[in-house]
């Protein structure tokens, strides 16, 4: 089968790799029809993690079941399914508490938790930017889709990661009807957080970024766009909230946050959130931070640490929720919102490309080139046209 293989920093190729296959009775084999490129893939693509050359990416996956193991009871051949990026067993202590993002069984390292497809430090599992994908514990991990799955897969594939992740940010931030919510980052996850805040009934959603194409998308769903290359975003949030600050906020950028001039500053968005959110407000942090970052811009960042305004955070009595999203906690209800026409997360998709154009797609998406807001790779798409 063909897959998007990591060759080294900013180098990927599409090449033949061993076919995915059923390895255990509980496995499901899926023919991938849609696989997104994620902002988290860019951390690995840029060489900022210890992702090994020769492995292949892809943790936002949707496709059609082509084979099931003898121990699979529910999922059937021919069904379309979307796969949470979290690989989870369903029966460990954490999975039983809906914390499938920290599965203790799927992660082979005893001092760690959590596993994912094609992801650094999250197990040996192959990614889905490929023609086939093996899904462990298939009955638990496959979310079955309805009759409209093939036609609406650019909506449903967002259930693999970014839609539940954006929703998780608003859950941790405690967004309630009528709230004033600020979101730092208008990448795919930040836009999904904005959509989720709207779904949850927020009265005012403010989105901070500096890329015009992303800010236009935020405005298209009714959010207030704040360009931090032109204004002080904290002051704008305060002005929008009578000087009190937002009720809650979401961090959707992570450790590679940087100033408009390009200078990387890992603590930028976290400290801006402390300043932007009111006394006793909540912050949901789903942007990726890592225990170690050898490519960091300063000595603290290299150690996975940031100079955090903890004094002000404590003084304001704020709360922070953090970590990867437990996708299965949300994906079924979000699927049903899509099916009912209440949510269309595909509004962020700018490109649907065949698998062989993945190197080009990674290059444009990594550079944040105008108009490249979200790329869906389609392994079954013929030709090389856009």
Short mmCIF file of C-alpha atoms in Angstrom, two decimals:
data_model
loop_
_atom_site.label_atom_id
_atom_site.label_comp_id
_atom_site.label_asym_id
_atom_site.label_seq_id
_atom_site.Cartn_x
_atom_site.Cartn_y
_atom_site.Cartn_z
CA UNK A 1 0.00 0.00 0.00
CA UNK A 2 1.03 3.63 -0.37
CA UNK A 3 1.58 5.89 2.64
CA UNK A 4 2.95 9.33 3.55
CA UNK A 5 6.35 8.44 4.99
CA UNK A 6 8.44 10.77 7.16
CA UNK A 7 11.98 11.07 5.80
CA UNK A 8 13.34 13.77 8.12
CA UNK A 9 12.68 17.42 9.01
CA UNK A 10 10.31 18.92 6.42
CA UNK A 11 10.64 15.91 4.15
CA UNK A 12 7.87 13.42 3.41
CA UNK A 13 7.36 11.10 0.48
CA UNK A 14 4.59 8.85 -0.77
CA UNK A 15 5.90 5.34 -1.18
CA UNK A 16 4.99 1.68 -0.91
CA UNK A 17 5.01 0.25 2.61
CA UNK A 18 3.86 -3.15 3.97
CA UNK A 19 0.11 -3.56 3.81
CA UNK A 20 -1.86 -3.07 7.00
CA UNK A 21 -3.51 -6.35 8.00
CA UNK A 22 -5.52 -8.03 10.71
CA UNK A 23 -3.09 -9.00 13.49
CA UNK A 24 -5.42 -9.80 16.39
CA UNK A 25 -9.01 -11.12 16.53
CA UNK A 26 -10.32 -7.75 17.75
CA UNK A 27 -8.79 -5.80 14.83
CA UNK A 28 -10.68 -4.06 12.05
CA UNK A 29 -9.09 -3.26 8.68
CA UNK A 30 -10.21 0.02 7.08
CA UNK A 31 -9.72 1.28 3.54
CA UNK A 32 -8.97 4.95 4.14
CA UNK A 33 -10.99 7.39 2.06
CA UNK A 34 -10.21 10.61 3.98
CA UNK A 35 -7.23 11.48 6.17
CA UNK A 36 -6.55 15.00 7.39
CA UNK A 37 -3.23 16.74 7.83
CA UNK A 38 -3.22 18.07 11.39
CA UNK A 39 -1.31 20.88 13.04
CA UNK A 40 0.11 18.24 15.37
CA UNK A 41 1.56 16.49 12.33
CA UNK A 42 3.55 19.65 11.67
CA UNK A 43 5.39 19.35 15.00
CA UNK A 44 6.70 16.00 13.76
CA UNK A 45 7.13 17.14 10.15
CA UNK A 46 9.32 20.04 11.31
CA UNK A 47 11.55 17.70 13.33
CA UNK A 48 10.44 19.06 16.70
CA UNK A 49 9.70 15.57 18.09
CA UNK A 50 11.40 12.19 18.11
CA UNK A 51 9.17 10.72 15.38
CA UNK A 52 11.29 8.13 13.60
CA UNK A 53 12.08 8.41 9.87
CA UNK A 54 10.44 5.57 7.96
CA UNK A 55 7.17 5.73 9.91
CA UNK A 56 4.06 7.30 8.46
CA UNK A 57 1.71 9.96 9.71
CA UNK A 58 -2.05 10.18 9.97
CA UNK A 59 -4.24 10.29 13.09
CA UNK A 60 -7.40 11.90 11.59
CA UNK A 61 -8.88 9.01 9.65
CA UNK A 62 -12.14 7.88 8.04
CA UNK A 63 -12.85 5.01 5.70
CA UNK A 64 -14.73 1.85 4.81
CA UNK A 65 -14.33 -1.45 6.64
CA UNK A 66 -12.90 -4.14 4.38
CA UNK A 67 -12.11 -6.92 6.91
CA UNK A 68 -12.82 -7.72 10.55
CA UNK A 69 -11.16 -10.12 12.98
CA UNK A 70 -12.93 -13.15 14.40
CA UNK A 71 -13.40 -11.36 17.72
CA UNK A 72 -15.27 -8.37 16.26
CA UNK A 73 -19.00 -8.45 17.06
CA UNK A 74 -20.43 -5.06 16.08
CA UNK A 75 -18.54 -3.51 13.17
CA UNK A 76 -19.32 -5.01 9.78
CA UNK A 77 -17.56 -5.08 6.41
CA UNK A 78 -18.80 -2.31 4.16
CA UNK A 79 -19.60 0.19 6.91
CA UNK A 80 -18.05 3.64 6.93
CA UNK A 81 -16.34 4.46 10.20
CA UNK A 82 -14.38 7.37 11.66
CA UNK A 83 -11.56 6.56 14.06
CA UNK A 84 -10.72 8.57 17.18
CA UNK A 85 -7.06 9.51 17.09
CA UNK A 86 -6.85 8.00 20.59
CA UNK A 87 -6.27 4.24 20.35
CA UNK A 88 -7.96 2.81 23.43
CA UNK A 89 -8.72 -0.63 24.82
CA UNK A 90 -12.03 0.26 26.47
CA UNK A 91 -11.42 -1.75 29.64
CA UNK A 92 -8.50 -0.23 31.58
CA UNK A 93 -9.01 2.07 34.57
CA UNK A 94 -8.73 5.22 32.50
CA UNK A 95 -10.93 4.01 29.64
CA UNK A 96 -13.63 3.03 32.13
CA UNK A 97 -13.58 6.65 33.34
CA UNK A 98 -13.96 7.96 29.72
CA UNK A 99 -10.30 8.98 29.71
CA UNK A 100 -9.53 7.17 26.46
CA UNK A 101 -6.86 9.81 25.80
CA UNK A 102 -4.82 8.15 28.54
CA UNK A 103 -5.38 4.45 27.83
CA UNK A 104 -3.04 2.30 29.91
CA UNK A 105 -3.24 -0.78 27.68
CA UNK A 106 -2.57 0.67 24.24
CA UNK A 107 0.55 2.55 25.40
CA UNK A 108 3.39 0.01 25.64
CA UNK A 109 5.57 2.14 27.94
CA UNK A 110 4.56 1.38 31.54
CA UNK A 111 5.41 4.89 32.75
CA UNK A 112 3.24 6.59 30.11
CA UNK A 113 -0.41 6.63 29.06
CA UNK A 114 -2.23 7.24 25.80
CA UNK A 115 -1.74 5.99 22.26
CA UNK A 116 -2.48 7.25 18.76
CA UNK A 117 -2.03 6.44 15.09
CA UNK A 118 1.21 7.67 13.53
CA UNK A 119 2.22 9.89 16.44
CA UNK A 120 5.46 10.47 18.35
CA UNK A 121 5.71 8.79 21.78
CA UNK A 122 2.20 7.35 21.51
CA UNK A 123 2.92 3.74 20.66
CA UNK A 124 4.15 1.91 17.58
CA UNK A 125 0.91 2.23 15.61
CA UNK A 126 0.96 3.09 11.92
CA UNK A 127 -0.79 6.19 10.65
CA UNK A 128 -3.75 6.52 8.34
CA UNK A 129 -2.32 8.80 5.66
CA UNK A 130 -2.22 5.60 3.70
CA UNK A 131 -4.49 3.32 1.71
CA UNK A 132 -5.20 0.93 4.60
CA UNK A 133 -5.28 1.20 8.40
CA UNK A 134 -5.36 -1.46 11.10
CA UNK A 135 -7.69 -0.45 13.94
CA UNK A 136 -7.02 -2.25 17.25
CA UNK A 137 -10.00 -3.01 19.53
CA UNK A 138 -12.18 -2.29 16.52
CA UNK A 139 -15.59 -2.59 18.15
CA UNK A 140 -14.61 0.04 20.72
CA UNK A 141 -12.65 2.42 18.52
CA UNK A 142 -14.77 2.54 15.36
CA UNK A 143 -17.59 5.09 15.30
CA UNK A 144 -20.04 3.88 12.69
CA UNK A 145 -21.53 6.44 10.32
CA UNK A 146 -24.86 6.69 8.52
CA UNK A 147 -25.90 6.46 4.90
CA UNK A 148 -24.57 9.95 4.14
CA UNK A 149 -21.03 9.08 5.26
CA UNK A 150 -19.44 8.85 1.81
CA UNK A 151 -20.98 12.11 0.57
CA UNK A 152 -20.29 14.07 3.77
CA UNK A 153 -16.96 12.63 4.81
CA UNK A 154 -15.25 16.03 4.91
CA UNK A 155 -17.61 16.80 7.81
CA UNK A 156 -17.40 13.42 9.51
CA UNK A 157 -13.61 13.06 9.28
CA UNK A 158 -13.32 16.05 11.63
CA UNK A 159 -14.70 13.74 14.35
CA UNK A 160 -11.37 11.89 14.41
CA UNK A 161 -9.67 14.73 16.24
CA UNK A 162 -10.19 18.43 15.76
CA UNK A 163 -13.94 18.78 16.30
CA UNK A 164 -13.89 16.81 19.59
CA UNK A 165 -10.62 18.53 20.53
CA UNK A 166 -12.12 21.98 20.01
CA UNK A 167 -15.19 20.87 21.95
CA UNK A 168 -12.97 19.52 24.73
CA UNK A 169 -11.33 22.95 25.03
CA UNK A 170 -14.73 24.53 25.60
CA UNK A 171 -15.69 21.76 28.03
CA UNK A 172 -12.59 22.35 30.14
CA UNK A 173 -13.20 26.10 29.93
CA UNK A 174 -16.77 25.58 31.13
CA UNK A 175 -18.43 27.50 28.31
CA UNK A 176 -22.11 28.07 29.09
CA UNK A 177 -24.99 29.83 27.33
CA UNK A 178 -24.43 33.58 27.21
CA UNK A 179 -20.70 33.41 28.03
CA UNK A 180 -18.06 35.63 26.51
CA UNK A 181 -15.31 33.32 25.28
CA UNK A 182 -11.87 34.11 23.88
CA UNK A 183 -9.92 31.63 21.78
CA UNK A 184 -6.23 32.03 21.02
CA UNK A 185 -5.42 30.44 17.68
CA UNK A 186 -7.59 30.24 14.56
CA UNK A 187 -6.02 27.13 13.12
CA UNK A 188 -8.29 24.12 12.59
CA UNK A 189 -8.58 23.36 16.33
CA UNK A 190 -9.17 26.98 17.27
CA UNK A 191 -11.90 27.26 14.64
CA UNK A 192 -13.48 24.07 15.98
CA UNK A 193 -13.34 25.56 19.47
CA UNK A 194 -15.12 28.65 18.13
CA UNK A 195 -17.76 26.46 16.48
CA UNK A 196 -18.13 24.46 19.70
CA UNK A 197 -18.48 27.59 21.83
CA UNK A 198 -21.25 28.73 19.50
CA UNK A 199 -22.96 25.33 19.73
CA UNK A 200 -22.78 25.57 23.52
CA UNK A 201 -24.54 28.93 23.40
CA UNK A 202 -21.74 31.44 24.01
CA UNK A 203 -23.05 34.95 23.54
CA UNK A 204 -19.77 36.37 22.25
CA UNK A 205 -16.84 34.42 20.77
CA UNK A 206 -13.55 36.23 20.14
CA UNK A 207 -10.77 34.57 18.12
CA UNK A 208 -7.18 35.81 18.15
CA UNK A 209 -4.85 35.07 15.22
CA UNK A 210 -3.03 37.00 12.50
CA UNK A 211 -3.68 35.01 9.33
CA UNK A 212 -6.40 36.75 7.28
CA UNK A 213 -7.77 33.53 5.77
CA UNK A 214 -8.25 31.97 9.19
CA UNK A 215 -9.76 35.11 10.68
CA UNK A 216 -12.24 35.27 7.79
CA UNK A 217 -13.34 31.73 8.60
CA UNK A 218 -13.83 32.71 12.25
CA UNK A 219 -16.02 35.62 11.15
CA UNK A 220 -18.00 33.31 8.87
CA UNK A 221 -19.41 31.53 11.94
CA UNK A 222 -20.14 34.73 13.83
CA UNK A 223 -16.96 35.12 15.86
CA UNK A 224 -15.17 38.43 16.42
CA UNK A 225 -11.78 38.29 14.68
CA UNK A 226 -8.84 39.90 16.50
CA UNK A 227 -5.62 40.36 14.52
CA UNK A 228 -2.76 40.40 17.02
CA UNK A 229 -0.36 41.75 14.40
CA UNK A 230 -2.35 45.00 14.39
CA UNK A 231 -3.75 45.37 17.93
CA UNK A 232 -3.05 44.29 21.50
CA UNK A 233 -5.41 41.30 21.77
CA UNK A 234 -5.67 41.44 25.55
CA UNK A 235 -6.81 45.05 25.42
CA UNK A 236 -9.36 44.26 22.71
CA UNK A 237 -10.81 41.44 24.84
CA UNK A 238 -11.01 43.76 27.84
CA UNK A 239 -12.70 46.42 25.70
CA UNK A 240 -15.23 43.84 24.48
CA UNK A 241 -16.05 42.77 28.04
CA UNK A 242 -16.36 46.12 29.86
CA UNK A 243 -12.87 45.72 31.28
CA UNK A 244 -13.73 42.52 33.16
CA UNK A 245 -12.19 39.97 30.83
CA UNK A 246 -13.75 36.99 29.08
CA UNK A 247 -15.72 34.47 31.13
CA UNK A 248 -13.45 31.74 29.81
CA UNK A 249 -10.79 31.06 27.23
CA UNK A 250 -9.26 28.34 25.06
CA UNK A 251 -5.58 27.85 24.21
CA UNK A 252 -5.40 26.27 20.74
CA UNK A 253 -1.81 27.08 19.71
CA UNK A 254 0.69 25.25 21.94
CA UNK A 255 4.43 25.35 22.46
CA UNK A 256 5.33 26.80 19.06
CA UNK A 257 3.43 30.05 19.70
CA UNK A 258 5.22 33.05 18.29
CA UNK A 259 5.02 36.80 18.02
CA UNK A 260 3.80 38.40 14.77
CA UNK A 261 7.44 39.12 13.85
CA UNK A 262 8.14 35.38 13.84
CA UNK A 263 9.95 35.18 17.19
CA UNK A 264 8.94 31.99 18.95
CA UNK A 265 7.65 32.46 22.48
CA UNK A 266 6.24 29.34 24.09
CA UNK A 267 4.51 31.16 26.95
CA UNK A 268 2.82 33.80 24.78
CA UNK A 269 -0.71 32.45 24.56
CA UNK A 270 -0.92 31.06 28.09
CA UNK A 271 0.03 34.38 29.65
CA UNK A 272 -2.28 36.29 27.33
CA UNK A 273 -5.12 34.04 28.43
CA UNK A 274 -4.41 34.74 32.10
CA UNK A 275 -4.61 38.44 31.26
CA UNK A 276 -7.67 38.08 29.03
CA UNK A 277 -9.87 35.91 31.28
CA UNK A 278 -11.71 37.41 34.23
CA UNK A 279 -11.25 36.64 37.92
CA UNK A 280 -12.38 33.03 38.66
CA UNK A 281 -12.62 32.27 34.94
CA UNK A 282 -11.60 28.97 33.36
CA UNK A 283 -9.08 28.14 30.64
CA UNK A 284 -9.08 25.05 28.44
CA UNK A 285 -5.63 24.21 27.02
CA UNK A 286 -5.60 21.77 24.11
CA UNK A 287 -2.67 23.28 22.21
CA UNK A 288 0.23 20.81 22.43
CA UNK A 289 2.99 21.33 25.00
CA UNK A 290 5.78 18.78 25.36
CA UNK A 291 7.99 17.55 28.24
CA UNK A 292 11.13 18.34 26.25
CA UNK A 293 11.69 20.53 23.20
CA UNK A 294 15.34 20.57 22.05
CA UNK A 295 14.34 22.97 19.27
CA UNK A 296 12.90 25.50 21.72
CA UNK A 297 13.76 29.17 21.52
CA UNK A 298 15.19 29.49 25.04
CA UNK A 299 16.59 27.30 27.81
CA UNK A 300 13.25 26.95 29.60
CA UNK A 301 11.49 25.93 26.39
CA UNK A 302 14.18 23.33 25.63
CA UNK A 303 13.26 21.68 28.95
CA UNK A 304 9.55 21.80 28.20
CA UNK A 305 9.01 24.65 30.68
CA UNK A 306 7.54 28.11 30.28
CA UNK A 307 7.74 31.33 32.29
CA UNK A 308 4.11 31.30 33.36
CA UNK A 309 2.39 34.24 35.07
CA UNK A 310 1.38 32.01 37.95
CA UNK A 311 1.14 34.86 40.44
CA UNK A 312 -1.55 36.60 38.41
CA UNK A 313 -3.22 33.26 37.64
CA UNK A 314 -3.40 32.50 41.37
CA UNK A 315 -4.44 36.04 42.27
CA UNK A 316 -7.35 35.87 39.82
CA UNK A 317 -8.48 32.46 41.13
CA UNK A 318 -8.52 30.97 37.66
CA UNK A 319 -8.63 27.29 36.69
CA UNK A 320 -6.90 25.48 33.83
CA UNK A 321 -7.84 22.17 32.24
CA UNK A 322 -5.24 20.64 29.94
CA UNK A 323 -4.31 17.66 27.80
CA UNK A 324 -5.40 15.79 24.71
CA UNK A 325 -9.09 15.25 24.10
CA UNK A 326 -10.83 11.98 25.00
CA UNK A 327 -12.43 11.83 21.56
CA UNK A 328 -14.91 9.05 22.38
CA UNK A 329 -16.42 11.18 25.15
CA UNK A 330 -17.78 13.55 22.50
CA UNK A 331 -17.67 12.02 19.03
CA UNK A 332 -21.05 10.28 19.04
CA UNK A 333 -23.01 13.39 20.02
CA UNK A 334 -21.02 15.55 17.61
CA UNK A 335 -21.66 13.00 14.84
CA UNK A 336 -25.37 13.32 15.48
CA UNK A 337 -25.16 17.11 15.28
CA UNK A 338 -23.52 16.76 11.86
CA UNK A 339 -26.11 14.22 10.73
CA UNK A 340 -28.92 16.58 11.80
CA UNK A 341 -27.40 19.52 9.95
CA UNK A 342 -26.67 21.38 13.19
CA UNK A 343 -22.90 21.46 12.64
CA UNK A 344 -20.80 21.60 9.47
CA UNK A 345 -17.16 21.48 10.53
CA UNK A 346 -16.04 21.10 6.91
CA UNK A 347 -16.28 24.90 6.54
CA UNK A 348 -12.55 25.00 7.32
CA UNK A 349 -11.52 22.64 4.48
CA UNK A 350 -9.55 24.42 1.77
CA UNK A 351 -8.12 21.48 -0.17
CA UNK A 352 -9.04 17.88 -0.95
CA UNK A 353 -6.06 16.24 -2.61
CA UNK A 354 -4.98 12.77 -3.72
CA UNK A 355 -2.45 11.03 -1.50
CA UNK A 356 0.42 11.56 -3.93
CA UNK A 357 0.21 15.33 -3.43
CA UNK A 358 0.89 15.04 0.30
CA UNK A 359 4.46 16.48 0.08
CA UNK A 360 3.12 19.63 -1.59
CA UNK A 361 0.26 19.85 0.92
CA UNK A 362 2.60 19.54 3.89
CA UNK A 363 4.85 22.27 2.53
CA UNK A 364 2.00 24.76 2.03
CA UNK A 365 0.24 23.93 5.29
CA UNK A 366 3.50 24.18 7.25
CA UNK A 367 4.21 27.64 5.79
CA UNK A 368 0.64 28.75 6.63
CA UNK A 369 0.33 29.89 3.03
CA UNK A 370 -2.79 31.92 2.38
CA UNK A 371 -5.78 29.74 1.65
CA UNK A 372 -4.29 26.53 3.06
CA UNK A 373 -6.49 26.24 6.15
CA UNK A 374 -7.20 22.48 6.25
CA UNK A 375 -6.14 19.69 3.91
CA UNK A 376 -7.97 16.40 3.46
CA UNK A 377 -5.98 13.67 1.72
CA UNK A 378 -8.08 11.28 -0.35
CA UNK A 379 -6.19 8.02 -1.08
CA UNK A 380 -8.83 6.92 -3.58
CA UNK A 381 -8.88 10.20 -5.53
CA UNK A 382 -7.72 9.79 -9.10
CA UNK A 383 -5.24 12.07 -10.84
CA UNK A 384 -3.20 14.93 -9.48
CA UNK A 385 -5.55 17.86 -9.99
CA UNK A 386 -6.60 20.10 -7.11
#
